[in-house]
Short mmCIF file of C-alpha atoms in Angstrom, two decimals:
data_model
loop_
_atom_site.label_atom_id
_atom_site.label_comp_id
_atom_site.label_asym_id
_atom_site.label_seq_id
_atom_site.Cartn_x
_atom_site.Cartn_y
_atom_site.Cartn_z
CA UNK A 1 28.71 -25.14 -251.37
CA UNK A 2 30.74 -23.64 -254.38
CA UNK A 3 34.41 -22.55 -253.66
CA UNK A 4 33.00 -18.74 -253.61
CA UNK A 5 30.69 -19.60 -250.82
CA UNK A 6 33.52 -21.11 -248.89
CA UNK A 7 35.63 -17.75 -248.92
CA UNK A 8 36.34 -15.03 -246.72
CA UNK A 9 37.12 -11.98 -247.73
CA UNK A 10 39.24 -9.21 -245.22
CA UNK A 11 38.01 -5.78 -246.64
CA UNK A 12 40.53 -3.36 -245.99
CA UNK A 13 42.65 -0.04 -247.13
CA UNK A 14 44.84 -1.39 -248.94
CA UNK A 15 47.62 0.62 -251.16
CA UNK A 16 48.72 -1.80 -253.91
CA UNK A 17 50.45 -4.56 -251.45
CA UNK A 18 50.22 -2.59 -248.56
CA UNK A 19 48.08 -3.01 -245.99
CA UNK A 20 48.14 -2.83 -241.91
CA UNK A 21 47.48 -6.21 -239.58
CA UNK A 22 49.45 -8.51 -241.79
CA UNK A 23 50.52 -10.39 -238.70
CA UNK A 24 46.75 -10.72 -237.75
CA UNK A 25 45.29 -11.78 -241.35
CA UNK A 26 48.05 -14.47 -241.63
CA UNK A 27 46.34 -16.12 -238.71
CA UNK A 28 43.35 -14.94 -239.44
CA UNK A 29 44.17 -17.23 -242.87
CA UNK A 30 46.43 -19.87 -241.27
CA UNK A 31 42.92 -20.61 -239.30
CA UNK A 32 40.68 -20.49 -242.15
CA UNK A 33 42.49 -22.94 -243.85
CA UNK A 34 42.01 -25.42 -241.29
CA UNK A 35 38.74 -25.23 -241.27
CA UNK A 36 38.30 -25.06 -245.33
CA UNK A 37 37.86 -21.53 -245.48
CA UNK A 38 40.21 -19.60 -248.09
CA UNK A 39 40.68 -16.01 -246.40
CA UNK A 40 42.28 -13.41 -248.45
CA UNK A 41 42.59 -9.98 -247.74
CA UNK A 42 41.30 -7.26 -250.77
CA UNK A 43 40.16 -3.56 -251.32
CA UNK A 44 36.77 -2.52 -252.41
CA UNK A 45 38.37 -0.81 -255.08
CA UNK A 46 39.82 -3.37 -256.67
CA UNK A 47 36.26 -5.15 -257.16
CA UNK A 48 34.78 -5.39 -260.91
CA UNK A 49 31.37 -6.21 -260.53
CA UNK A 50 30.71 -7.05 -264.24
CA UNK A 51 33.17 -10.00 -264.11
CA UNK A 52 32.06 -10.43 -260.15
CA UNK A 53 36.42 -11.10 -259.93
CA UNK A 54 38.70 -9.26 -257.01
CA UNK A 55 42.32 -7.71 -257.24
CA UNK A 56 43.43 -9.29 -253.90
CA UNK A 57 46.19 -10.99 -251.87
CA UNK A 58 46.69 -14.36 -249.87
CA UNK A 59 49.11 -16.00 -247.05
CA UNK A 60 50.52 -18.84 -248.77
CA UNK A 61 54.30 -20.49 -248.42
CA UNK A 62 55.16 -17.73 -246.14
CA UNK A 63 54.52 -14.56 -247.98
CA UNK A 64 51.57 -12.88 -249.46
CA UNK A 65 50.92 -13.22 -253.42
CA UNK A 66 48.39 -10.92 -255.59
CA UNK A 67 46.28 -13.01 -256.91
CA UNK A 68 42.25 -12.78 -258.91
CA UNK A 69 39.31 -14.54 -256.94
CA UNK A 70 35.68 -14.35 -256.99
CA UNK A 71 33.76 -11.60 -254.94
CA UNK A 72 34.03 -13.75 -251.55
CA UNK A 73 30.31 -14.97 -250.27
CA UNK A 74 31.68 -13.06 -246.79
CA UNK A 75 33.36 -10.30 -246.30
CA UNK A 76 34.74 -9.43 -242.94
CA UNK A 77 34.84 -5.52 -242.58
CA UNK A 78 38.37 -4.14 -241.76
CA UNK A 79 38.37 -0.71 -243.71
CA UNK A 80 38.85 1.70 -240.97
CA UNK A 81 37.10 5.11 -241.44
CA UNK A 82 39.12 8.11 -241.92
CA UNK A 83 39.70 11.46 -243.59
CA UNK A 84 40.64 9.43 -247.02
CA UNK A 85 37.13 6.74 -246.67
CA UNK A 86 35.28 8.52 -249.05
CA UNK A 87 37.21 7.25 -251.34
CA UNK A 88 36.32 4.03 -250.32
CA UNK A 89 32.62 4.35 -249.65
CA UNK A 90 30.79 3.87 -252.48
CA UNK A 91 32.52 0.47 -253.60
CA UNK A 92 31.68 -0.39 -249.39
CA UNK A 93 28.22 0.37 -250.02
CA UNK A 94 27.86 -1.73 -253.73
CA UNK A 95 29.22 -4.68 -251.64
CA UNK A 96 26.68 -4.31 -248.69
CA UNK A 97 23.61 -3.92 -251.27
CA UNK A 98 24.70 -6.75 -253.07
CA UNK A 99 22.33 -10.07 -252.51
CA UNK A 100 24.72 -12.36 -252.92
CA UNK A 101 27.53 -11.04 -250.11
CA UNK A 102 26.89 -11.68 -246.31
CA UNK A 103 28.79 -9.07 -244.23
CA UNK A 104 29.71 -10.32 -240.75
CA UNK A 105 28.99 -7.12 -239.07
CA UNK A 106 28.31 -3.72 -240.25
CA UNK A 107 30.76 -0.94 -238.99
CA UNK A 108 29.64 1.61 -236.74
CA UNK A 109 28.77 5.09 -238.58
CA UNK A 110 30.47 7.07 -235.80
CA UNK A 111 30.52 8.31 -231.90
CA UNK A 112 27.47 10.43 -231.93
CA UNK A 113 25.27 8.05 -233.96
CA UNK A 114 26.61 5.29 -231.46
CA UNK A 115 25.83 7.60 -228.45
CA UNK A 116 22.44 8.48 -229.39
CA UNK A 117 21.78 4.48 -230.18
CA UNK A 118 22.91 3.81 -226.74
CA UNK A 119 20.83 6.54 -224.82
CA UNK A 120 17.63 4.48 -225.44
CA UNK A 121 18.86 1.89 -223.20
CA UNK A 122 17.39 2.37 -219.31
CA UNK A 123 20.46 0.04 -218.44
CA UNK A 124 23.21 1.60 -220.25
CA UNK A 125 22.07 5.42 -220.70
CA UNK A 126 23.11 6.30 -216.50
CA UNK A 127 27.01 4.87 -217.61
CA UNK A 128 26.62 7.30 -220.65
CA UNK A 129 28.54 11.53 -220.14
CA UNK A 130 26.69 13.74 -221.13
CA UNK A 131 27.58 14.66 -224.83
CA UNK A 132 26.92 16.98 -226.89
CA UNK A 133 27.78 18.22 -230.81
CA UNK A 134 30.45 20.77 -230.40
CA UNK A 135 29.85 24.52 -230.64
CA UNK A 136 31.26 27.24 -228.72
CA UNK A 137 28.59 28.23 -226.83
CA UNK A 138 28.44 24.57 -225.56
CA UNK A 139 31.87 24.27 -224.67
CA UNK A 140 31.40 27.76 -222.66
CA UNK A 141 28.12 26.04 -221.02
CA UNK A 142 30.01 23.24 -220.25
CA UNK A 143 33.11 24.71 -218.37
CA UNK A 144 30.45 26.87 -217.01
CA UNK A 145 28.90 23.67 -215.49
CA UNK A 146 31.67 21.37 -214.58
CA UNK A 147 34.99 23.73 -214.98
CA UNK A 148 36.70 20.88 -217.38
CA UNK A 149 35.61 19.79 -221.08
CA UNK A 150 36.70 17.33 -223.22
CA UNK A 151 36.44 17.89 -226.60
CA UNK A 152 36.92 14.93 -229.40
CA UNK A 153 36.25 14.37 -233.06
CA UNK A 154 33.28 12.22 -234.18
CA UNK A 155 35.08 10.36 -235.95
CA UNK A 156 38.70 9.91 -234.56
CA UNK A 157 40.98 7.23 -233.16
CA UNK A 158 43.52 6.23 -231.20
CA UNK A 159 42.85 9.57 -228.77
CA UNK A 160 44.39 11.82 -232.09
CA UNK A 161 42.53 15.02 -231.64
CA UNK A 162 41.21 14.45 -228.02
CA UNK A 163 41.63 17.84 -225.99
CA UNK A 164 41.21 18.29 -222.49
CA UNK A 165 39.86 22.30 -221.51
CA UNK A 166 39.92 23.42 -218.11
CA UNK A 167 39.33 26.31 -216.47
CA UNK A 168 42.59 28.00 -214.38
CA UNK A 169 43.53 30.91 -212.57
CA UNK A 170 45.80 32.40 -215.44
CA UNK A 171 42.92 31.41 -217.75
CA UNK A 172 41.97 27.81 -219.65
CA UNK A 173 44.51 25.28 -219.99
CA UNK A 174 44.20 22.80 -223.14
CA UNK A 175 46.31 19.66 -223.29
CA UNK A 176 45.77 16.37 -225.53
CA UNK A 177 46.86 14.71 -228.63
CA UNK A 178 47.25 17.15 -231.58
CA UNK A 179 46.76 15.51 -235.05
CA UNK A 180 49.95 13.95 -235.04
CA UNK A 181 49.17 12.24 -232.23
CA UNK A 182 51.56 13.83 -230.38
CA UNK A 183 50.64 15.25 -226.92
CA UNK A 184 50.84 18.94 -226.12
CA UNK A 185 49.44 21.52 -223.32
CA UNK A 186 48.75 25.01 -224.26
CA UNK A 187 47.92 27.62 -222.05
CA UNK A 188 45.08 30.28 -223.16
CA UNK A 189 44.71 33.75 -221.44
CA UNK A 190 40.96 34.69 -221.87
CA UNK A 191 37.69 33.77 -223.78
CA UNK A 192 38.74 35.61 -227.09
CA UNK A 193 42.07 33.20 -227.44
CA UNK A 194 40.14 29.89 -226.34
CA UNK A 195 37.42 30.84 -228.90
CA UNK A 196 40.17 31.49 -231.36
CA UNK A 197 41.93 27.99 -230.34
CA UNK A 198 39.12 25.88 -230.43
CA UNK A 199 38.03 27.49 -234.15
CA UNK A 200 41.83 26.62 -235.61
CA UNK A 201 41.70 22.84 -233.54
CA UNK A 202 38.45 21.91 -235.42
CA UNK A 203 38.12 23.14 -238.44
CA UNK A 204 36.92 21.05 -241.29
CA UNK A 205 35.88 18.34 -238.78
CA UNK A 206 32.85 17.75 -236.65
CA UNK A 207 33.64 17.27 -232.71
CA UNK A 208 31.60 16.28 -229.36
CA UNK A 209 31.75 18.29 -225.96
CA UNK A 210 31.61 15.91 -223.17
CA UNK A 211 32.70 17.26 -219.06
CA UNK A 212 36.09 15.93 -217.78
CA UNK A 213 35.79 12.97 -216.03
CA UNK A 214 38.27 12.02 -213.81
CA UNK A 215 39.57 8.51 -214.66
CA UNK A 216 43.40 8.36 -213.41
CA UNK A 217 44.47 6.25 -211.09
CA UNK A 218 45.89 8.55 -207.71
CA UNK A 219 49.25 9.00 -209.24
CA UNK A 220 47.53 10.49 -212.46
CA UNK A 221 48.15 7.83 -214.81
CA UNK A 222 45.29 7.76 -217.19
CA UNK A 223 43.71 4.56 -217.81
CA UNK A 224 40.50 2.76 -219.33
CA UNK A 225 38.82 -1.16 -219.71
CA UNK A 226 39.35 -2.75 -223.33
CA UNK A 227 36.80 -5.19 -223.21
CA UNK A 228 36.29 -7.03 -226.70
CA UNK A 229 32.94 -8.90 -226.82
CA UNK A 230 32.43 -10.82 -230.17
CA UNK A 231 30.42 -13.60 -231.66
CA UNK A 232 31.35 -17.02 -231.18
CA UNK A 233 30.79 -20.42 -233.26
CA UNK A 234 27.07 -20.64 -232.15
CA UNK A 235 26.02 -17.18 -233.74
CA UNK A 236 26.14 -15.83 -229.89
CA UNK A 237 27.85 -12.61 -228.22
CA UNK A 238 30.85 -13.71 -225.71
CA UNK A 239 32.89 -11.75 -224.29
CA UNK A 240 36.98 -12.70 -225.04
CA UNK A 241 38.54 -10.53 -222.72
CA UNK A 242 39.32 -7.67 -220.43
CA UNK A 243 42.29 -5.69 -220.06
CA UNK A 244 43.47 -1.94 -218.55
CA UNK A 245 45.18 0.65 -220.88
CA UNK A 246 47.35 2.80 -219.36
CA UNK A 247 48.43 5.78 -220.46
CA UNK A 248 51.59 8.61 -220.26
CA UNK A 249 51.20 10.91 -217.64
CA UNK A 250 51.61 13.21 -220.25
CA UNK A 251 48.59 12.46 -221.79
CA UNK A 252 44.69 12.68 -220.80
CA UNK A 253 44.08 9.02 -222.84
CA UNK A 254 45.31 5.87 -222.41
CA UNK A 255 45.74 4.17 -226.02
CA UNK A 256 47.92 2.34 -226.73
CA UNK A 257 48.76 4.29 -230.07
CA UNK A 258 49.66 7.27 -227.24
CA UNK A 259 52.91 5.36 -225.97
CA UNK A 260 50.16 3.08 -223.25
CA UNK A 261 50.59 0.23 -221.22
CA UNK A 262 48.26 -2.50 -220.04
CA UNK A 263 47.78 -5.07 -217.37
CA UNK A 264 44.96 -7.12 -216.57
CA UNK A 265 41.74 -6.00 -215.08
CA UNK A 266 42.26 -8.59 -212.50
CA UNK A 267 44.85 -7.56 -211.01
CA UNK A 268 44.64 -3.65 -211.71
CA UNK A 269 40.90 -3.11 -209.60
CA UNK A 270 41.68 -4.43 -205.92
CA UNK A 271 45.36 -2.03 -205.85
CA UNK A 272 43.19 1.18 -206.28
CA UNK A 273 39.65 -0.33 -204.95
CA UNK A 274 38.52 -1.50 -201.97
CA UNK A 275 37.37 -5.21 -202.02
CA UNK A 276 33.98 -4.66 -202.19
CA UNK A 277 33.90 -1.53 -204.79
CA UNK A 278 36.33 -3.43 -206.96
CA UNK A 279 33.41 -6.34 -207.20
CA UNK A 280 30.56 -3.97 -208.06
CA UNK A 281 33.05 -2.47 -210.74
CA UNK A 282 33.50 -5.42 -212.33
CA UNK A 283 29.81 -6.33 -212.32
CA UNK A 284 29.03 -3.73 -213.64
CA UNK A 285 31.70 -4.02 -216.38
CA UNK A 286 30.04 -7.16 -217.23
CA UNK A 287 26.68 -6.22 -217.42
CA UNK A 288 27.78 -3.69 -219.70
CA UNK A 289 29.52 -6.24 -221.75
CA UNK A 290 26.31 -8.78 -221.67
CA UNK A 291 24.27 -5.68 -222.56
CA UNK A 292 25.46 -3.78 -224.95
CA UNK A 293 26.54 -5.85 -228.13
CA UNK A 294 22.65 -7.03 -228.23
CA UNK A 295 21.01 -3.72 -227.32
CA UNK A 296 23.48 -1.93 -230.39
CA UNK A 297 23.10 -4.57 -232.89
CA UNK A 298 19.14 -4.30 -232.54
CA UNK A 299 18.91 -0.40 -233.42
CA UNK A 300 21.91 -0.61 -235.66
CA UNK A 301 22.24 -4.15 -237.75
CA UNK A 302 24.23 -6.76 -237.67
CA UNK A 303 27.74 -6.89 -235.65
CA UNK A 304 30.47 -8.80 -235.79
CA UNK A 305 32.87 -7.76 -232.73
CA UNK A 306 32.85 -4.73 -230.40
CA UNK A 307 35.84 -3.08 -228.50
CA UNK A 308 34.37 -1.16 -225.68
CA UNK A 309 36.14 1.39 -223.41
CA UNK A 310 34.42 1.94 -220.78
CA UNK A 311 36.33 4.56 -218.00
CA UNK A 312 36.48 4.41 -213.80
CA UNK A 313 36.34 7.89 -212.12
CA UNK A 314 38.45 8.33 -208.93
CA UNK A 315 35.19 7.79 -207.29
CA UNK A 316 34.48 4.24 -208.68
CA UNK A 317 32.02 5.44 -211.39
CA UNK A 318 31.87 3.27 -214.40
CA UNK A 319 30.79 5.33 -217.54
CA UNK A 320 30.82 4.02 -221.39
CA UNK A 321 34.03 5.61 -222.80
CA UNK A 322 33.79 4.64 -227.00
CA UNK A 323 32.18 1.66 -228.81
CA UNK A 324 34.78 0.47 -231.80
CA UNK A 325 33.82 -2.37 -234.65
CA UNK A 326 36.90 -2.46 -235.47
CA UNK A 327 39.08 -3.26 -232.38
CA UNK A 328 42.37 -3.82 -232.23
CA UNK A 329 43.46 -7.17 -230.23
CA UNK A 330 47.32 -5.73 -229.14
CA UNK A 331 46.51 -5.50 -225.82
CA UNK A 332 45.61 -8.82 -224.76
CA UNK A 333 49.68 -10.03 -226.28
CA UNK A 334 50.62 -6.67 -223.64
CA UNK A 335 49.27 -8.73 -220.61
CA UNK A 336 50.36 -12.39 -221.72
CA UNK A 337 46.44 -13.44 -222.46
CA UNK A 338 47.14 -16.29 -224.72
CA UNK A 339 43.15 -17.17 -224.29
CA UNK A 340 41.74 -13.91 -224.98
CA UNK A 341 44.55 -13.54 -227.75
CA UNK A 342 43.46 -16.89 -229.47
CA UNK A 343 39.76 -16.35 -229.18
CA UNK A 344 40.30 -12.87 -230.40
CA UNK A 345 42.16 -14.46 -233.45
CA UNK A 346 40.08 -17.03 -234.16
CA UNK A 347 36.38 -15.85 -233.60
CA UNK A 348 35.17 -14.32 -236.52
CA UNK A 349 36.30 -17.15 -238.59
CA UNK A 350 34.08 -19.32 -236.79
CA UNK A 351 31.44 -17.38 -237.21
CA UNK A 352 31.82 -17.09 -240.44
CA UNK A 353 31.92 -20.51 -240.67
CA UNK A 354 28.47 -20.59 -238.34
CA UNK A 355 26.68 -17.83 -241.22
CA UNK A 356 28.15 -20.31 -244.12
CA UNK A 357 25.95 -23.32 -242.32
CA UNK A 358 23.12 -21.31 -241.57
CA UNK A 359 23.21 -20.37 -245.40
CA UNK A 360 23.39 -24.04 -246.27
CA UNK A 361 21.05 -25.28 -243.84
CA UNK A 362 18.43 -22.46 -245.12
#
């Protein structure tokens, strides 16, 4: 196996030397190089496919150093999607139609796409709200229906644009995260102003209308399950860990972008639960876990890792929250995981490592 074939490459966003999750590509690296695998981190932009070289960067001596290398044999997808991707896309899609280049996974193309995908399952559909692509007259239907609406971009992270509407006796009451991220509450005297809001909130991006579900703990402290499922050494789906985000009172979401918390799932279910609700939760959790990385990557390609937020109503409901392929691993460091925050680490370089001896072997 050439050097090439040995090397890892982190796709991601970067601006000249900057780019986010240092702290997790140094390990990310640190691990590789155990193992003989040279990780470095590059942007798609920087690839020139006549020479079949990379503008990129690597950990070495303590700091990272620019550096040339040859197009890696795997690339391990990190460019988040966002308002600026399209600047990013067509390099993306060179490097994904190109023979010679595995990709470990393949990100997601976005919530609806996802929730559509995930309908066809007779296991998973029942944990799915009902969603729809946002319009006004389905927002109206909506509060007509249930008296609360969420609203959310297709596209969006960390709960930045999520907006709670709700029907009140002065009117309709919005609160969420504006685009700042920063949480807000608005109050809106008839039809004509909410129409008026909800036209200024989304324009120039697509949204999905979903009812309000109720998942707060009794005090009203928002929370959801991370659970991050990814493949393992063997080419198999495991699931690393579980933890609870919660969020500011303030807010409707519980990232942890929002100002969150989080503790383990453990520990969180049996002080709002009974016993015997708090089991079936977490069954249920897991079968969602076991199901739902193989059920996705079947209809949608190949997969790497999964972060999946799945919510509890008051009631002890679970429902399928958001699907991410490109989770974040902070909150299993918040609850002192050092298991889950290894594996988490450590995982998709050995399954890199498991695609470079399948390659070998075939």
């Amino acid at each position: 196996m050439t050097a090439s074939e040995r090397s890892l490459g982190i796709m991601a966003r970067c601006q000249g030397s900057h780019f986010v999750d240092k702290g997790y590509y140094k390990k990310l690296t640190l691990y590789g190089r155990k193992h003989g695998i040279r990780v470095f981190v590059f942007s798609p932009r920087q690839v020139n496919f006549s020479t079949r070289m990379v503008k990129g960067f690597e950990y070495r001596n303590g700091s990272w150093h620019a550096k040339e290398f040859p197009i890696p044999a795997f690339i391990y997808d990190r460019c988040f999607v966002g308002p600026s991707y399209r600047h990013y896309k067509p390099f993306v899609e060179k490097l994904q139609n190109d023979r010679n280049i595995t990709f470990l996974g393949h990100g997601l193309s976005g919530k609806w796409q996802v929730h559509q995908m995930l309908a066809k399952s007779p296991l998973l559909a029942p944990l799915l709200p009902p969603t729809e692509i946002f319009s006004y007259p389905v927002l109206q239907a909506t509060l007509e229906k249930y008296g609360a609406a969420i609203i959310k971009p297709m596209a969006g992270t960390h709960g930045i644009g999520v907006v709670r509407i709700k029907e009140v006796r002065s009117g309709y009451e919005a609160s969420g995260r504006n685009r700042d991220n920063q949480p807000f509450t608005r109050r809106i005297r008839d039809t004509a102003g909410l129409k008026s809001f909800v036209s200024v909130f989304t324009a120039g991006r697509k949204f999905l209308v979903q009812p309000y579900l109720e998942l707060h703990t009794p005090d009203g402290t928002p929370f959801d399950v991370r659970v991050l499922v990814q493949k393992n050494g063997l080419g198999k789906w495991a699931t690393t860990g579980k933890a609870v985000r919660l969020g500011d009172k303030r807010s409707i979401t519980s990232n942890l972008h929002g100002g969150g918390k989080a503790t383990p799932l453990a520990s969180f279910l049996p002080l709002h639960f009974k016993s015997a609700k708090a089991a079936r939760i977490e069954q249920s959790i897991n079968r969602v876990a076991e199901e739902l990385p193989r059920f996705l990557e079947e209809s949608h390609g190949r997969l790497v890792e999964l972060g999946i937020d799945i919510g509890i109503d008051t009631a002890g409901n679970v429902w399928i929250i958001e699907v991410n392929s490109r989770p974040g691993r902070t909150v299993f460091r918040m609850i002192d995981d050092p298991t889950a925050q290894l594996h988490s680490i450590t995982q998709p370089v050995r399954y890199a490592h498991y695609l470079m001896k399948e390659r070998v072997g075939g």
